[in-house]
Amino acid sequence: MMKYKKIIFSGLAVAVVTVAVWGCNKGFLDKKPIGQYTIETYFTTEAKAFQAVVGVYDVSGWDKTFDRMFWTLGDGASDDSNFGMNRDDGSPPFVDINPITDYTNVAEAKFSPAFENMYKGFYEGINRANIAINGIEKSTIPDDKKARFMAECKTLRAIYYFMLVNYYGGVPLFTKPINPGNAEDVNMPRATARAVYDQIEKDLTESIPVLPTKQVTIDERMIGRLTKGAAGTLLAKVYLFDKKYTEAAAAAQVVISSGEYDLNADYYANFVQATANGIESVWEIQRVENFTDNGGGWGPDSFDGTLTPIRVGCGNGMWGQNAPSGDLYSAFQPGDGRRKYTATTTDDVLQGVAMCGNAGAPGMGKHVVPGKSQSDYKRYDIIPLNWPLFRFSDVLLMRSEALMSGTTIGAGNKDAAIDLLLKVRSRAGLTVPSKTDYQAYSDEELLRNIRNERRLELGMEAWRLFDLRRWGTDSLKNALIRTGKINTTTRPWDDAYMLYPVPQSEIELSKGVVSQTPGY
């Protein structure tokens, strides 16, 4: 396996790129620079270029991007999770987040350090991508390496912008390194959501032809690097969110037709580290128990573990944050094999371990290591448990939904959508409704069932809030009313809840050039 060191860029603050040795989730100000480079003098070798690419990847594993903040909002602010991020052991909760996920004071997000860190975290990833793209494009490394590295960075930039546009709507759109001496660079106003989506789609359509297959990354022993399938899955998701349903169905079909992916026979295998990166896995946030914190390669030393299993686990010294809701538990019909891996009770046994919870207050089945507590780890903040960000079942359901979401739905589309839905439900052990039953449904009723299937199949995987928002105001509002997060007295509904406010600090730093989200 080839060995590389990770790097960071401090390009947000200075015109010169500072390259430093660093570890995942570590503050770069604590590391001593190993040299000062300009973009022109740094990107001179393939090894250095790849260091830059790995630096862009690393942002995806941060607590403030796709770890704690991802599930805190994606689950915690939806109907899939109970109120707040309180800890079962009586310790302080995830401060400044509860009023937002509980909808008692969503406007508090303007002043929340956690939200400010999330906003800046995604922009750190974007700026790293812009620096890397700019430098690699001008470099003299082999053309095939140059093309792949740039495609990876563009795809990562697309992922980061996709998160931002769904949290905030239109945001400042940077596609080149920031020049601190240029006021237009530093104080860029919010672009429209349309412009952000256009850039995301451009980045992905340019990258997919260049990226390798998943098998290539396996052969290279670099599983976790982006592939055609990963970028294609994101493109299908982007088109679906952008209401380009024909394009979404086509993009999902490309991934399906690649033949690289299928459903695991065992649903739970998607959430066990021993079977991570399997045939259903399109792209995962890689996690390992890394004690060195020094980077060291694309292999184990390139990644850190996660604290999530301790945070979301229940009983046995766990914190019990982001617990599944009783509403999610009751959404599963009897015999659905996914329920016990999503919302557990004391009757459920996972990996030989009796779980906790009950129908009204279930425990977490995913993202935990059954039977393990804090004392079982040398360091419980670096637990090796991947987060499966894109799964093949998601691809199947996206195509199914897209086929039923167009203005004109033919019989062929309906049959194809039903077949995709049944493939997912069959793995869960469900036979009712049957294909004949679904064929008798109206188009609108079938679409509702497909959308509901997303909740069951992807429960507690942090996509629920985004799905509810994209389906419209009534979808989010009704879900929150049903679970008591919204009411007519202490938590009245506000249409502004379809997006979050940007950090007030960003508005002040830009001297008002960056505007606040309407309603806040």
PDB file of C-alpha atoms in Angstrom, residues 85-201:
ATOM      1  CA  MET A  85     -29.895  15.540  22.613  1.00  0.00           C
ATOM      2  CA  ASN A  86     -30.119  14.940  26.371  1.00  0.00           C
ATOM      3  CA  ARG A  87     -27.876  12.274  27.862  1.00  0.00           C
ATOM      4  CA  ASP A  88     -29.257   9.324  29.770  1.00  0.00           C
ATOM      5  CA  ASP A  89     -26.499   9.526  32.387  1.00  0.00           C
ATOM      6  CA  GLY A  90     -27.573  12.987  33.538  1.00  0.00           C
ATOM      7  CA  SER A  91     -24.574  14.767  32.062  1.00  0.00           C
ATOM      8  CA  PRO A  92     -25.087  18.046  30.203  1.00  0.00           C
ATOM      9  CA  PRO A  93     -26.764  17.649  26.812  1.00  0.00           C
ATOM     10  CA  PHE A  94     -25.458  18.830  23.467  1.00  0.00           C
ATOM     11  CA  VAL A  95     -25.775  22.472  24.528  1.00  0.00           C
ATOM     12  CA  ASP A  96     -27.368  25.065  22.237  1.00  0.00           C
ATOM     13  CA  ILE A  97     -28.876  22.366  20.025  1.00  0.00           C
ATOM     14  CA  ASN A  98     -31.960  21.255  21.963  1.00  0.00           C
ATOM     15  CA  PRO A  99     -34.063  24.390  21.290  1.00  0.00           C
ATOM     16  CA  ILE A 100     -33.393  23.920  17.582  1.00  0.00           C
ATOM     17  CA  THR A 101     -34.091  20.200  17.249  1.00  0.00           C
ATOM     18  CA  ASP A 102     -37.090  20.532  19.600  1.00  0.00           C
ATOM     19  CA  TYR A 103     -38.449  23.534  17.660  1.00  0.00           C
ATOM     20  CA  THR A 104     -38.775  25.678  20.773  1.00  0.00           C
ATOM     21  CA  ASN A 105     -36.370  28.276  19.328  1.00  0.00           C
ATOM     22  CA  VAL A 106     -35.050  27.420  15.877  1.00  0.00           C
ATOM     23  CA  ALA A 107     -33.809  30.989  15.459  1.00  0.00           C
ATOM     24  CA  GLU A 108     -31.224  30.179  18.132  1.00  0.00           C
ATOM     25  CA  ALA A 109     -29.267  28.509  15.321  1.00  0.00           C
ATOM     26  CA  LYS A 110     -28.072  32.011  14.366  1.00  0.00           C
ATOM     27  CA  PHE A 111     -25.998  32.127  17.532  1.00  0.00           C
ATOM     28  CA  SER A 112     -25.235  28.437  18.017  1.00  0.00           C
ATOM     29  CA  PRO A 113     -21.501  27.605  18.115  1.00  0.00           C
ATOM     30  CA  ALA A 114     -22.346  24.137  16.784  1.00  0.00           C
ATOM     31  CA  PHE A 115     -24.112  25.605  13.743  1.00  0.00           C
ATOM     32  CA  GLU A 116     -21.320  28.104  13.178  1.00  0.00           C
ATOM     33  CA  ASN A 117     -18.775  25.292  13.258  1.00  0.00           C
ATOM     34  CA  MET A 118     -20.855  23.206  10.840  1.00  0.00           C
ATOM     35  CA  TYR A 119     -21.186  26.105   8.387  1.00  0.00           C
ATOM     36  CA  LYS A 120     -17.463  26.823   8.547  1.00  0.00           C
ATOM     37  CA  GLY A 121     -16.631  23.127   8.371  1.00  0.00           C
ATOM     38  CA  PHE A 122     -18.322  22.617   5.031  1.00  0.00           C
ATOM     39  CA  TYR A 123     -16.724  25.777   3.678  1.00  0.00           C
ATOM     40  CA  GLU A 124     -13.336  24.538   4.868  1.00  0.00           C
ATOM     41  CA  GLY A 125     -13.922  21.459   2.719  1.00  0.00           C
ATOM     42  CA  ILE A 126     -14.988  23.589  -0.217  1.00  0.00           C
ATOM     43  CA  ASN A 127     -11.956  25.847   0.052  1.00  0.00           C
ATOM     44  CA  ARG A 128      -9.623  22.864   0.291  1.00  0.00           C
ATOM     45  CA  ALA A 129     -11.269  21.461  -2.838  1.00  0.00           C
ATOM     46  CA  ASN A 130     -10.881  24.788  -4.662  1.00  0.00           C
ATOM     47  CA  ILE A 131      -7.205  25.064  -3.728  1.00  0.00           C
ATOM     48  CA  ALA A 132      -6.539  21.480  -4.786  1.00  0.00           C
ATOM     49  CA  ILE A 133      -8.422  21.799  -8.088  1.00  0.00           C
ATOM     50  CA  ASN A 134      -6.616  25.010  -8.935  1.00  0.00           C
ATOM     51  CA  GLY A 135      -3.198  23.631  -8.087  1.00  0.00           C
ATOM     52  CA  ILE A 136      -3.649  20.211  -9.683  1.00  0.00           C
ATOM     53  CA  GLU A 137      -5.011  21.726 -12.892  1.00  0.00           C
ATOM     54  CA  LYS A 138      -1.840  23.786 -13.282  1.00  0.00           C
ATOM     55  CA  SER A 139       0.501  20.963 -12.278  1.00  0.00           C
ATOM     56  CA  THR A 140       2.584  18.762 -14.551  1.00  0.00           C
ATOM     57  CA  ILE A 141       1.610  15.431 -12.999  1.00  0.00           C
ATOM     58  CA  PRO A 142       0.393  12.704 -15.415  1.00  0.00           C
ATOM     59  CA  ASP A 143      -2.891  13.582 -17.092  1.00  0.00           C
ATOM     60  CA  ASP A 144      -4.728  10.493 -15.830  1.00  0.00           C
ATOM     61  CA  LYS A 145      -3.815  11.250 -12.225  1.00  0.00           C
ATOM     62  CA  LYS A 146      -4.636  14.900 -12.696  1.00  0.00           C
ATOM     63  CA  ALA A 147      -8.088  14.070 -14.066  1.00  0.00           C
ATOM     64  CA  ARG A 148      -8.922  11.627 -11.280  1.00  0.00           C
ATOM     65  CA  PHE A 149      -7.712  13.894  -8.479  1.00  0.00           C
ATOM     66  CA  MET A 150      -9.723  16.816  -9.847  1.00  0.00           C
ATOM     67  CA  ALA A 151     -12.818  14.629 -10.232  1.00  0.00           C
ATOM     68  CA  GLU A 152     -12.548  13.530  -6.602  1.00  0.00           C
ATOM     69  CA  CYS A 153     -12.236  17.119  -5.419  1.00  0.00           C
ATOM     70  CA  LYS A 154     -15.160  18.281  -7.550  1.00  0.00           C
ATOM     71  CA  THR A 155     -17.330  15.467  -6.210  1.00  0.00           C
ATOM     72  CA  LEU A 156     -16.415  16.307  -2.634  1.00  0.00           C
ATOM     73  CA  ARG A 157     -17.134  19.971  -3.321  1.00  0.00           C
ATOM     74  CA  ALA A 158     -20.511  18.903  -4.682  1.00  0.00           C
ATOM     75  CA  ILE A 159     -21.220  16.885  -1.514  1.00  0.00           C
ATOM     76  CA  TYR A 160     -20.370  19.825   0.725  1.00  0.00           C
ATOM     77  CA  TYR A 161     -22.458  22.279  -1.288  1.00  0.00           C
ATOM     78  CA  PHE A 162     -25.342  19.795  -1.353  1.00  0.00           C
ATOM     79  CA  MET A 163     -25.404  19.810   2.433  1.00  0.00           C
ATOM     80  CA  LEU A 164     -25.217  23.590   2.629  1.00  0.00           C
ATOM     81  CA  VAL A 165     -27.988  24.232   0.091  1.00  0.00           C
ATOM     82  CA  ASN A 166     -30.279  21.854   1.940  1.00  0.00           C
ATOM     83  CA  TYR A 167     -29.545  23.364   5.327  1.00  0.00           C
ATOM     84  CA  TYR A 168     -29.668  27.002   4.243  1.00  0.00           C
ATOM     85  CA  GLY A 169     -30.920  27.391   0.672  1.00  0.00           C
ATOM     86  CA  GLY A 170     -28.750  29.681  -1.435  1.00  0.00           C
ATOM     87  CA  VAL A 171     -25.278  30.253   0.019  1.00  0.00           C
ATOM     88  CA  PRO A 172     -22.105  32.059  -1.092  1.00  0.00           C
ATOM     89  CA  LEU A 173     -20.765  30.100  -4.049  1.00  0.00           C
ATOM     90  CA  PHE A 174     -16.974  29.819  -4.157  1.00  0.00           C
ATOM     91  CA  THR A 175     -15.368  27.839  -6.973  1.00  0.00           C
ATOM     92  CA  LYS A 176     -11.826  29.168  -6.757  1.00  0.00           C
ATOM     93  CA  PRO A 177      -9.350  29.769  -3.928  1.00  0.00           C
ATOM     94  CA  ILE A 178     -10.154  32.799  -1.824  1.00  0.00           C
ATOM     95  CA  ASN A 179      -7.883  35.830  -2.165  1.00  0.00           C
ATOM     96  CA  PRO A 180      -8.085  37.654   1.179  1.00  0.00           C
ATOM     97  CA  GLY A 181      -6.955  40.856  -0.508  1.00  0.00           C
ATOM     98  CA  ASN A 182      -9.974  40.851  -2.796  1.00  0.00           C
ATOM     99  CA  ALA A 183     -13.107  42.182  -1.078  1.00  0.00           C
ATOM    100  CA  GLU A 184     -15.335  40.450  -3.636  1.00  0.00           C
ATOM    101  CA  ASP A 185     -13.784  37.107  -2.664  1.00  0.00           C
ATOM    102  CA  VAL A 186     -14.099  37.613   1.056  1.00  0.00           C
ATOM    103  CA  ASN A 187     -17.537  39.247   1.096  1.00  0.00           C
ATOM    104  CA  MET A 188     -19.456  37.216  -1.435  1.00  0.00           C
ATOM    105  CA  PRO A 189     -23.267  37.431  -1.191  1.00  0.00           C
ATOM    106  CA  ARG A 190     -25.500  34.400  -1.127  1.00  0.00           C
ATOM    107  CA  ALA A 191     -26.068  32.848  -4.530  1.00  0.00           C
ATOM    108  CA  THR A 192     -29.512  31.504  -5.356  1.00  0.00           C
ATOM    109  CA  ALA A 193     -30.293  27.887  -4.578  1.00  0.00           C
ATOM    110  CA  ARG A 194     -30.674  27.461  -8.342  1.00  0.00           C
ATOM    111  CA  ALA A 195     -27.087  28.579  -8.920  1.00  0.00           C
ATOM    112  CA  VAL A 196     -25.798  26.254  -6.203  1.00  0.00           C
ATOM    113  CA  TYR A 197     -27.642  23.274  -7.669  1.00  0.00           C
ATOM    114  CA  ASP A 198     -26.333  24.142 -11.133  1.00  0.00           C
ATOM    115  CA  GLN A 199     -22.768  24.091  -9.820  1.00  0.00           C
ATOM    116  CA  ILE A 200     -23.295  20.799  -8.005  1.00  0.00           C
ATOM    117  CA  GLU A 201     -24.730  19.165 -11.107  1.00  0.00           C
TER     118      GLU A 201
END
